PDB file of C-alpha atoms and ligand atoms in Angstrom:
ATOM      1  CA  MET A1175       0.262   0.244  -0.024  1.00 94.00           C
ATOM      2  CA  VAL A1176       0.472   3.123  -0.998  1.00 96.00           C
ATOM      3  CA  ILE A1177       1.582   5.765   1.660  1.00 97.00           C
ATOM      4  CA  LEU A1178       3.837   9.507   0.399  1.00 98.00           C
ATOM      5  CA  ASP A1179       2.673  10.328  -2.959  1.00 98.00           C
ATOM      6  CA  ALA A1180       4.956  12.563  -4.935  1.00 98.00           C
ATOM      7  CA  ARG A1181       4.569  13.758  -8.676  1.00 97.00           C
ATOM      8  CA  ASN A1182       6.738  16.106 -10.170  1.00 98.00           C
ATOM      9  CA  ILE A1183       7.903  18.346  -7.363  1.00 98.00           C
ATOM     10  CA  VAL A1184      10.146  21.292  -8.797  1.00 97.00           C
ATOM     11  CA  LYS A1185      11.897  23.739  -5.558  1.00 97.00           C
ATOM     12  CA  VAL A1186      12.731  27.346  -6.670  1.00 96.00           C
ATOM     13  CA  TYR A1187      14.182  28.924  -4.507  1.00 95.00           C
ATOM     14  CA  GLY A1188      14.525  33.032  -4.673  1.00 90.00           C
ATOM     15  CA  GLY A1189      12.193  34.013  -7.230  1.00 73.00           C
ATOM     16  CA  SER A1190      10.526  31.106  -9.308  1.00 62.00           C
ATOM     17  CA  SER A1191      12.805  32.371 -12.631  1.00 66.00           C
ATOM     18  CA  GLY A1192      15.738  35.246 -13.588  1.00 71.00           C
ATOM     19  CA  GLU A1193      19.146  35.484 -11.537  1.00 77.00           C
ATOM     20  CA  GLY A1194      19.456  34.426  -7.817  1.00 83.00           C
ATOM     21  CA  ALA A1195      16.748  30.981  -7.989  1.00 92.00           C
ATOM     22  CA  THR A1196      17.935  28.003  -7.151  1.00 94.00           C
ATOM     23  CA  LYS A1197      16.560  24.929  -8.365  1.00 96.00           C
ATOM     24  CA  ALA A1198      17.080  22.832  -5.568  1.00 97.00           C
ATOM     25  CA  LEU A1199      14.189  19.906  -6.941  1.00 98.00           C
ATOM     26  CA  ASP A1200      14.046  19.083 -10.742  1.00 97.00           C
ATOM     27  CA  GLY A1201      10.883  17.289 -11.375  1.00 97.00           C
ATOM     28  CA  VAL A1202      11.145  14.708  -8.505  1.00 98.00           C
ATOM     29  CA  SER A1203       8.409  12.086  -8.946  1.00 97.00           C
ATOM     30  CA  LEU A1204       8.153   9.088  -5.557  1.00 96.00           C
ATOM     31  CA  SER A1205       5.947   6.417  -4.346  1.00 97.00           C
ATOM     32  CA  ILE A1206       7.183   4.911  -0.667  1.00 97.00           C
ATOM     33  CA  ASN A1207       5.182   1.954   0.573  1.00 96.00           C
ATOM     34  CA  LYS A1208       3.934   1.371   3.963  1.00 96.00           C
ATOM     35  CA  GLY A1209       6.143  -0.291   6.366  1.00 95.00           C
ATOM     36  CA  GLU A1210       9.300   1.237   4.163  1.00 96.00           C
ATOM     37  CA  PHE A1211      12.960   2.279   5.538  1.00 97.00           C
ATOM     38  CA  VAL A1212      13.569   4.252   2.360  1.00 97.00           C
ATOM     39  CA  ALA A1213      16.637   5.819   3.142  1.00 97.00           C
ATOM     40  CA  ILE A1214      17.812   9.575   1.065  1.00 98.00           C
ATOM     41  CA  MET A1215      21.293   9.992  -0.646  1.00 97.00           C
ATOM     42  CA  GLY A1216      23.189  12.230  -2.635  1.00 96.00           C
ATOM     43  CA  PRO A1217      25.806  15.054  -2.419  1.00 94.00           C
ATOM     44  CA  SER A1218      25.797  18.262  -0.593  1.00 94.00           C
ATOM     45  CA  GLY A1219      23.526  20.434  -1.949  1.00 96.00           C
ATOM     46  CA  SER A1220      21.548  17.919  -4.366  1.00 96.00           C
ATOM     47  CA  GLY A1221      18.244  18.481  -2.710  1.00 97.00           C
ATOM     48  CA  LYS A1222      18.355  15.800   0.109  1.00 97.00           C
ATOM     49  CA  THR A1223      17.259  17.834   3.031  1.00 97.00           C
ATOM     50  CA  THR A1224      14.708  20.573   0.397  1.00 98.00           C
ATOM     51  CA  LEU A1225      13.493  17.481  -0.426  1.00 98.00           C
ATOM     52  CA  LEU A1226      12.908  15.310   3.620  1.00 98.00           C
ATOM     53  CA  ASN A1227      11.237  18.873   4.135  1.00 97.00           C
ATOM     54  CA  VAL A1228       8.577  19.145   0.261  1.00 97.00           C
ATOM     55  CA  LEU A1229       7.834  16.075   1.374  1.00 97.00           C
ATOM     56  CA  SER A1230       6.520  15.941   4.344  1.00 97.00           C
ATOM     57  CA  GLY A1231       4.981  19.027   4.700  1.00 95.00           C
ATOM     58  CA  ILE A1232       7.473  21.616   6.028  1.00 94.00           C
ATOM     59  CA  ASP A1233       7.354  23.091   2.667  1.00 94.00           C
ATOM     60  CA  GLN A1234       5.855  23.784   0.077  1.00 93.00           C
ATOM     61  CA  PRO A1235       6.585  23.354  -3.610  1.00 95.00           C
ATOM     62  CA  THR A1236       6.950  26.125  -6.116  1.00 95.00           C
ATOM     63  CA  SER A1237       5.257  22.464  -8.462  1.00 96.00           C
ATOM     64  CA  GLY A1238       3.555  18.949  -8.369  1.00 97.00           C
ATOM     65  CA  GLU A1239       1.280  17.088  -5.356  1.00 97.00           C
ATOM     66  CA  VAL A1240       3.006  15.468  -1.860  1.00 97.00           C
ATOM     67  CA  SER A1241       0.028  13.052  -0.698  1.00 97.00           C
ATOM     68  CA  ILE A1242       0.821  10.838   2.557  1.00 97.00           C
ATOM     69  CA  SER A1243      -2.179   8.722   3.527  1.00 95.00           C
ATOM     70  CA  GLY A1244      -4.475   9.590   0.698  1.00 95.00           C
ATOM     71  CA  GLU A1245      -4.199  13.305   1.944  1.00 95.00           C
ATOM     72  CA  GLU A1246      -3.429  15.812  -1.042  1.00 96.00           C
ATOM     73  CA  ILE A1247      -0.699  17.783   1.762  1.00 94.00           C
ATOM     74  CA  SER A1248       0.088  20.528  -1.484  1.00 86.00           C
ATOM     75  CA  GLU A1249      -3.280  22.322  -1.168  1.00 87.00           C
ATOM     76  CA  MET A1250      -3.408  22.329   1.825  1.00 93.00           C
ATOM     77  CA  SER A1251      -2.771  25.593   4.194  1.00 93.00           C
ATOM     78  CA  GLY A1252      -0.281  26.430   6.999  1.00 92.00           C
ATOM     79  CA  ASP A1253      -2.913  25.698   9.014  1.00 94.00           C
ATOM     80  CA  GLN A1254      -3.865  22.301   8.208  1.00 94.00           C
ATOM     81  CA  LEU A1255      -0.933  21.599   6.705  1.00 95.00           C
ATOM     82  CA  ALA A1256       0.774  22.017  10.251  1.00 93.00           C
ATOM     83  CA  LEU A1257      -2.252  20.450  12.570  1.00 93.00           C
ATOM     84  CA  PHE A1258      -1.550  17.237  10.721  1.00 95.00           C
ATOM     85  CA  ARG A1259       2.253  17.286  10.716  1.00 94.00           C
ATOM     86  CA  ARG A1260       1.136  17.266  14.624  1.00 92.00           C
ATOM     87  CA  LYS A1261      -0.503  14.581  13.813  1.00 91.00           C
ATOM     88  CA  GLN A1262      -0.069  12.399  11.063  1.00 94.00           C
ATOM     89  CA  LEU A1263       4.585  12.606  11.152  1.00 97.00           C
ATOM     90  CA  GLY A1264       6.649  12.826  13.275  1.00 97.00           C
ATOM     91  CA  PHE A1265      10.791  13.901  12.690  1.00 97.00           C
ATOM     92  CA  VAL A1266      13.843  13.339  13.899  1.00 98.00           C
ATOM     93  CA  PHE A1267      16.943  16.090  13.626  1.00 97.00           C
ATOM     94  CA  GLN A1268      19.974  15.933  13.199  1.00 96.00           C
ATOM     95  CA  GLU A1269      20.382  18.294  16.525  1.00 95.00           C
ATOM     96  CA  PHE A1270      17.675  16.549  18.377  1.00 96.00           C
ATOM     97  CA  ASN A1271      16.137  18.960  18.997  1.00 96.00           C
ATOM     98  CA  LEU A1272      15.362  18.382  23.028  1.00 98.00           C
ATOM     99  CA  LEU A1273      13.438  21.507  25.370  1.00 98.00           C
ATOM    100  CA  ASP A1274      16.884  21.084  28.041  1.00 97.00           C
ATOM    101  CA  SER A1275      14.050  23.068  30.916  1.00 98.00           C
ATOM    102  CA  LEU A1276      12.750  19.630  30.274  1.00 98.00           C
ATOM    103  CA  THR A1277      13.762  15.624  31.437  1.00 98.00           C
ATOM    104  CA  VAL A1278      14.397  13.199  29.268  1.00 98.00           C
ATOM    105  CA  LYS A1279       9.876  11.492  30.271  1.00 98.00           C
ATOM    106  CA  GLU A1280       8.927  15.362  29.261  1.00 98.00           C
ATOM    107  CA  ASN A1281      10.115  15.596  25.989  1.00 98.00           C
ATOM    108  CA  ILE A1282       8.946  12.683  24.841  1.00 98.00           C
ATOM    109  CA  ILE A1283       6.073  13.167  25.729  1.00 97.00           C
ATOM    110  CA  LEU A1284       4.983  16.598  25.131  1.00 96.00           C
ATOM    111  CA  PRO A1285       3.306  15.884  21.376  1.00 95.00           C
ATOM    112  CA  MET A1286       0.453  13.978  23.494  1.00 96.00           C
ATOM    113  CA  VAL A1287       0.309  16.847  25.742  1.00 95.00           C
ATOM    114  CA  LEU A1288      -0.240  19.338  23.124  1.00 92.00           C
ATOM    115  CA  GLU A1289      -3.067  16.412  21.457  1.00 92.00           C
ATOM    116  CA  LYS A1290      -4.504  16.569  25.961  1.00 94.00           C
ATOM    117  CA  LYS A1291      -3.587  12.657  25.701  1.00 96.00           C
ATOM    118  CA  THR A1292      -4.217  11.078  28.903  1.00 97.00           C
ATOM    119  CA  ALA A1293      -2.006  10.263  32.147  1.00 97.00           C
ATOM    120  CA  ALA A1294      -2.732   6.543  31.877  1.00 97.00           C
ATOM    121  CA  ASP A1295      -1.639   7.195  27.697  1.00 97.00           C
ATOM    122  CA  MET A1296       1.309   9.599  28.377  1.00 97.00           C
ATOM    123  CA  ASP A1297       2.732   6.856  31.252  1.00 97.00           C
ATOM    124  CA  THR A1298       1.604   3.446  28.998  1.00 97.00           C
ATOM    125  CA  LYS A1299       3.509   5.314  25.934  1.00 96.00           C
ATOM    126  CA  VAL A1300       6.468   6.596  27.786  1.00 97.00           C
ATOM    127  CA  HIS A1301       7.027   3.570  29.333  1.00 97.00           C
ATOM    128  CA  GLY A1302       7.037   0.626  26.313  1.00 96.00           C
ATOM    129  CA  LEU A1303       9.326   2.976  24.154  1.00 96.00           C
ATOM    130  CA  ALA A1304      11.934   3.194  26.851  1.00 97.00           C
ATOM    131  CA  ASN A1305      11.783   0.031  27.226  1.00 96.00           C
ATOM    132  CA  LEU A1306      11.356  -0.448  23.419  1.00 95.00           C
ATOM    133  CA  PHE A1307      14.407   2.113  23.278  1.00 96.00           C
ATOM    134  CA  GLU A1308      16.970   0.898  26.743  1.00 96.00           C
ATOM    135  CA  ILE A1309      16.625   4.365  28.052  1.00 98.00           C
ATOM    136  CA  ASP A1310      13.889   3.862  31.205  1.00 97.00           C
ATOM    137  CA  SER A1311      16.786   4.388  33.164  1.00 98.00           C
ATOM    138  CA  ILE A1312      17.194   7.998  32.072  1.00 98.00           C
ATOM    139  CA  LEU A1313      13.913   8.996  31.808  1.00 98.00           C
ATOM    140  CA  ASP A1314      13.829  12.117  34.831  1.00 98.00           C
ATOM    141  CA  LYS A1315      17.706  12.518  33.259  1.00 98.00           C
ATOM    142  CA  TYR A1316      17.514  16.316  32.102  1.00 98.00           C
ATOM    143  CA  PRO A1317      19.809  15.820  28.079  1.00 98.00           C
ATOM    144  CA  TYR A1318      23.099  17.891  29.342  1.00 97.00           C
ATOM    145  CA  ASN A1319      23.099  14.845  31.580  1.00 98.00           C
ATOM    146  CA  ILE A1320      22.820  11.940  28.592  1.00 98.00           C
ATOM    147  CA  SER A1321      25.042  11.181  25.406  1.00 97.00           C
ATOM    148  CA  GLY A1322      23.993  12.134  22.358  1.00 97.00           C
ATOM    149  CA  GLY A1323      23.262   8.399  21.333  1.00 97.00           C
ATOM    150  CA  GLN A1324      20.615   8.621  24.337  1.00 98.00           C
ATOM    151  CA  GLN A1325      19.480  11.925  23.193  1.00 98.00           C
ATOM    152  CA  GLN A1326      19.199  10.825  19.765  1.00 97.00           C
ATOM    153  CA  ARG A1327      17.226   7.737  21.382  1.00 98.00           C
ATOM    154  CA  THR A1328      15.360  10.913  22.961  1.00 98.00           C
ATOM    155  CA  ALA A1329      14.061  12.146  19.604  1.00 98.00           C
ATOM    156  CA  VAL A1330      13.090   9.568  17.873  1.00 98.00           C
ATOM    157  CA  SER A1331      10.996   8.338  21.136  1.00 98.00           C
ATOM    158  CA  ARG A1332       9.197  11.668  20.798  1.00 98.00           C
ATOM    159  CA  ALA A1333       8.407  11.812  17.376  1.00 97.00           C
ATOM    160  CA  LEU A1334       6.769   7.954  18.094  1.00 97.00           C
ATOM    161  CA  VAL A1335       4.773   9.237  21.329  1.00 96.00           C
ATOM    162  CA  ASN A1336       0.896   9.753  18.456  1.00 95.00           C
ATOM    163  CA  ASP A1337       1.663   7.226  16.212  1.00 94.00           C
ATOM    164  CA  PRO A1338       2.506   8.864  13.126  1.00 96.00           C
ATOM    165  CA  ALA A1339       1.766   7.272  10.450  1.00 93.00           C
ATOM    166  CA  MET A1340       5.285   7.922   9.062  1.00 97.00           C
ATOM    167  CA  ILE A1341       8.846   9.446  10.107  1.00 98.00           C
ATOM    168  CA  PHE A1342      11.060  12.065   8.726  1.00 98.00           C
ATOM    169  CA  ALA A1343      14.658  11.870   9.924  1.00 98.00           C
ATOM    170  CA  ASP A1344      17.057  14.300   7.925  1.00 97.00           C
ATOM    171  CA  GLU A1345      20.977  12.920   8.884  1.00 97.00           C
ATOM    172  CA  PRO A1346      20.151  11.477  11.916  1.00 97.00           C
ATOM    173  CA  THR A1347      23.553  10.235  12.651  1.00 97.00           C
ATOM    174  CA  GLY A1348      24.920  13.122  11.268  1.00 96.00           C
ATOM    175  CA  ASN A1349      25.921  14.260  15.331  1.00 96.00           C
ATOM    176  CA  LEU A1350      26.855  10.298  16.785  1.00 96.00           C
ATOM    177  CA  ASP A1351      29.814   7.703  17.386  1.00 96.00           C
ATOM    178  CA  SER A1352      29.779   5.227  14.877  1.00 95.00           C
ATOM    179  CA  LYS A1353      28.683   2.487  17.685  1.00 96.00           C
ATOM    180  CA  SER A1354      25.440   5.730  18.770  1.00 96.00           C
ATOM    181  CA  SER A1355      24.829   5.769  14.665  1.00 97.00           C
ATOM    182  CA  ALA A1356      24.739   1.822  14.562  1.00 96.00           C
ATOM    183  CA  VAL A1357      22.144   2.457  18.471  1.00 96.00           C
ATOM    184  CA  ILE A1358      19.704   4.814  15.758  1.00 97.00           C
ATOM    185  CA  MET A1359      19.907   2.717  13.322  1.00 97.00           C
ATOM    186  CA  GLU A1360      18.769  -0.667  14.974  1.00 96.00           C
ATOM    187  CA  CYS A1361      16.249   1.422  16.921  1.00 96.00           C
ATOM    188  CA  PHE A1362      14.933   2.748  13.048  1.00 97.00           C
ATOM    189  CA  GLU A1363      14.909  -0.902  11.940  1.00 95.00           C
ATOM    190  CA  LYS A1364      13.231  -1.936  15.650  1.00 94.00           C
ATOM    191  CA  ILE A1365      10.011   0.447  14.711  1.00 95.00           C
ATOM    192  CA  VAL A1366       9.591  -0.276  10.908  1.00 95.00           C
ATOM    193  CA  ASP A1367       9.512  -4.407  12.125  1.00 93.00           C
ATOM    194  CA  GLU A1368       7.533  -3.914  14.833  1.00 91.00           C
ATOM    195  CA  LEU A1369       5.647  -1.677  14.314  1.00 90.00           C
ATOM    196  CA  SER A1370       5.321  -1.538  10.563  1.00 92.00           C
ATOM    197  CA  THR A1371       5.888   1.836  10.749  1.00 95.00           C
ATOM    198  CA  THR A1372       7.210   3.697   7.503  1.00 97.00           C
ATOM    199  CA  VAL A1373      10.576   5.880   8.234  1.00 98.00           C
ATOM    200  CA  LEU A1374      11.681   8.149   5.381  1.00 98.00           C
ATOM    201  CA  LEU A1375      16.124   9.700   5.895  1.00 98.00           C
ATOM    202  CA  VAL A1376      18.478  11.284   4.220  1.00 97.00           C
ATOM    203  CA  THR A1377      21.969  10.878   4.808  1.00 96.00           C
ATOM    204  CA  HIS A1378      25.397  11.142   3.985  1.00 91.00           C
ATOM    205  CA  ASP A1379      25.696   8.121   5.948  1.00 93.00           C
ATOM    206  CA  VAL A1380      26.678   5.517   4.139  1.00 94.00           C
ATOM    207  CA  PHE A1381      26.612   2.432   6.757  1.00 94.00           C
ATOM    208  CA  ALA A1382      23.110   4.278   8.617  1.00 95.00           C
ATOM    209  CA  ALA A1383      22.227   4.179   4.860  1.00 95.00           C
ATOM    210  CA  SER A1384      22.816   0.235   4.836  1.00 94.00           C
ATOM    211  CA  TYR A1385      19.992  -1.129   7.649  1.00 95.00           C
ATOM    212  CA  CYS A1386      17.754   0.999   5.118  1.00 96.00           C
ATOM    213  CA  HIS A1387      14.912  -1.055   2.374  1.00 94.00           C
ATOM    214  CA  LYS A1388      15.789   1.353  -0.928  1.00 95.00           C
ATOM    215  CA  VAL A1389      17.932   3.806  -1.278  1.00 96.00           C
ATOM    216  CA  VAL A1390      17.770   6.724  -3.890  1.00 97.00           C
ATOM    217  CA  PHE A1391      19.825   9.283  -5.002  1.00 97.00           C
ATOM    218  CA  ILE A1392      18.924  12.516  -5.923  1.00 97.00           C
ATOM    219  CA  LYS A1393      21.662  15.072  -8.121  1.00 97.00           C
ATOM    220  CA  ASP A1394      21.058  18.175  -9.161  1.00 97.00           C
ATOM    221  CA  GLY A1395      16.913  17.864  -7.392  1.00 97.00           C
ATOM    222  CA  MET A1396      16.791  15.066 -10.018  1.00 97.00           C
ATOM    223  CA  ILE A1397      17.184  11.146  -8.615  1.00 96.00           C
ATOM    224  CA  TYR A1398      19.269   9.662 -11.234  1.00 89.00           C
ATOM    225  CA  SER A1399      18.652   5.905  -8.674  1.00 87.00           C
ATOM    226  CA  SER A1400      17.140   3.845  -6.862  1.00 87.00           C
ATOM    227  CA  ILE A1401      18.050   0.119  -5.357  1.00 90.00           C
ATOM    228  CA  VAL A1402      15.984  -2.183  -3.315  1.00 90.00           C
ATOM    229  CA  LYS A1403      18.077  -4.594  -1.337  1.00 82.00           C
ATOM    230  CA  LYS A1404      17.727  -8.430  -1.368  1.00 75.00           C
ATOM    231  CA  GLY A1405      16.930  -9.477   2.317  1.00 69.00           C
ATOM    232  CA  SER A1406      17.807  -8.087   5.365  1.00 66.00           C
ATOM    233  CA  ARG A1407      20.676  -5.915   6.297  1.00 67.00           C
ATOM    234  CA  LYS A1408      21.153  -9.497   9.093  1.00 65.00           C
ATOM    235  CA  GLU A1409      21.809 -11.781   6.023  1.00 59.00           C
ATOM    236  CA  PHE A1410      24.918  -9.538   4.953  1.00 53.00           C
TER     237      PHE A1410
HETATM  238  P1  ADP B 786      20.915  18.964   0.551  1.00 56.94           P
HETATM  239  O1  ADP B 786      19.802  19.024   1.385  1.00 56.94           O
HETATM  240  O2  ADP B 786      21.375  18.049  -0.148  1.00 56.94           O
HETATM  241  O3  ADP B 786      22.738  19.587   1.073  1.00 56.94           O
HETATM  242  P2  ADP B 786      19.208  21.023   0.042  1.00 56.94           P
HETATM  243  O4  ADP B 786      17.805  20.719  -0.530  1.00 56.94           O
HETATM  244  O5  ADP B 786      20.164  21.720   1.367  1.00 56.94           O
HETATM  245  O6  ADP B 786      20.354  20.518  -0.122  1.00 56.94           O
HETATM  246  O7  ADP B 786      19.875  22.250  -0.834  1.00 56.94           O
HETATM  247  C1  ADP B 786      19.740  22.526  -2.474  1.00 56.94           C
HETATM  248  C2  ADP B 786      19.839  23.694  -3.093  1.00 56.94           C
HETATM  249  O8  ADP B 786      19.012  24.218  -2.726  1.00 56.94           O
HETATM  250  C3  ADP B 786      21.629  24.399  -2.155  1.00 56.94           C
HETATM  251  O9  ADP B 786      21.815  24.879  -3.490  1.00 56.94           O
HETATM  252  C4  ADP B 786      21.048  24.456  -1.649  1.00 56.94           C
HETATM  253  O10 ADP B 786      21.747  26.267  -1.246  1.00 56.94           O
HETATM  254  C5  ADP B 786      19.862  25.311  -1.446  1.00 56.94           C
HETATM  255  N1  ADP B 786      19.099  26.832  -0.700  1.00 56.94           N
HETATM  256  C6  ADP B 786      18.195  25.132   0.146  1.00 56.94           C
HETATM  257  N2  ADP B 786      17.426  25.962   1.334  1.00 56.94           N
HETATM  258  C7  ADP B 786      17.719  27.400   0.125  1.00 56.94           C
HETATM  259  C8  ADP B 786      17.200  28.504   1.241  1.00 56.94           C
HETATM  260  N3  ADP B 786      16.150  28.221   2.355  1.00 56.94           N
HETATM  261  N4  ADP B 786      17.311  29.181   0.041  1.00 56.94           N
HETATM  262  C9  ADP B 786      17.796  29.684  -1.194  1.00 56.94           C
HETATM  263  N5  ADP B 786      18.238  28.583  -1.712  1.00 56.94           N
HETATM  264  C10 ADP B 786      18.066  26.833  -0.977  1.00 56.94           C
HETATM  265  P1  ADP B 787      21.273  20.357   5.141  1.00 56.94           P
HETATM  266  O1  ADP B 787      23.408  19.690   4.719  1.00 56.94           O
HETATM  267  O2  ADP B 787      21.786  19.472   6.694  1.00 56.94           O
HETATM  268  O3  ADP B 787      20.936  20.718   4.351  1.00 56.94           O
HETATM  269  P2  ADP B 787      22.370  23.368   4.475  1.00 56.94           P
HETATM  270  O4  ADP B 787      23.893  23.706   5.916  1.00 56.94           O
HETATM  271  O5  ADP B 787      22.379  23.156   3.665  1.00 56.94           O
HETATM  272  O6  ADP B 787      22.512  21.728   5.290  1.00 56.94           O
HETATM  273  O7  ADP B 787      20.952  24.251   5.300  1.00 56.94           O
HETATM  274  C1  ADP B 787      20.763  24.622   6.298  1.00 56.94           C
HETATM  275  C2  ADP B 787      20.005  25.466   6.629  1.00 56.94           C
HETATM  276  O8  ADP B 787      20.076  26.782   6.048  1.00 56.94           O
HETATM  277  C3  ADP B 787      18.238  25.021   5.428  1.00 56.94           C
HETATM  278  O9  ADP B 787      17.661  25.516   6.669  1.00 56.94           O
HETATM  279  C4  ADP B 787      18.674  24.796   4.190  1.00 56.94           C
HETATM  280  O10 ADP B 787      16.916  26.039   3.451  1.00 56.94           O
HETATM  281  C5  ADP B 787      19.022  26.801   4.755  1.00 56.94           C
HETATM  282  N1  ADP B 787      20.409  27.052   3.382  1.00 56.94           N
HETATM  283  C6  ADP B 787      21.209  26.460   2.541  1.00 56.94           C
HETATM  284  N2  ADP B 787      21.376  26.922   1.227  1.00 56.94           N
HETATM  285  C7  ADP B 787      21.400  27.828   1.836  1.00 56.94           C
HETATM  286  C8  ADP B 787      21.098  28.774   0.121  1.00 56.94           C
HETATM  287  N3  ADP B 787      21.454  29.455  -0.739  1.00 56.94           N
HETATM  288  N4  ADP B 787      20.227  30.337   1.333  1.00 56.94           N
HETATM  289  C9  ADP B 787      19.216  30.444   2.179  1.00 56.94           C
HETATM  290  N5  ADP B 787      19.574  29.303   3.073  1.00 56.94           N
HETATM  291  C10 ADP B 787      19.881  28.612   2.817  1.00 56.94           C
END
């Protein structure tokens, strides 16, 4: 079942034509199935972040259409899009983006607080995720007292609390050493395998991409090839 469908996406920064305009995406079409684990790779400046932002409704395309779970997000107003993102999508960033004034647990449940979920629901959810990602022992700590890998596992938990249809991650291992990168990629692998979540990430990191089912290569704003892996990573 197709969960994300993008057709002929063009994104131009700095006006639609003329001097100073940058065509960051030049006719990208892409389809992702539910439960797929996809990496977008490409050189710096190739349009990876722009593509992730357009596919996830953070940014609007100059032209082209994007639908997620059958809803045309490219036709939504800013408010509709913000609501859709909050309810349906989860985000993970290179810089973790945790709030330093909140504990790990408070960071994780923040999206549930915004959705006015019950305290009992929040408790069940946070303990389930903390157990899955082995962060039970740090729930009452603050982000500045835990490692980068633990911060990113907190961010992945936060991205998952409202049971999103899809997770989008921009360079999720970009600030991590290779051991923590492996742990984070195993977390994504777990949510794909055990929760059937769909994950799309952008990365420079070949090791991170090796966990994905499919790798899409982008250059100069165009997809120039993609590879689909047969079997699981563990079979190599
Ligand atoms: P990548 O993530 O692959 O490094 P980006 O999507 O960040 O690539 O950028 C693609 C191109 O678009 C680059 O030429 C970049 O300089 C340009 N670009 C990205 N964001 C903006 C912006 N907000 N305004 C103008 N140009 C931008
Ligand atoms: P990444 O490599 O992760 O895509 P960049 O350093 O390319 O990060 O971009 C960081 C931020 O700067 C992004 O928000 C992007 O949209 C913006 N940006 C990138 N290139 C330009 C540009 N030429 N003009 C204006 N903003 C830009």
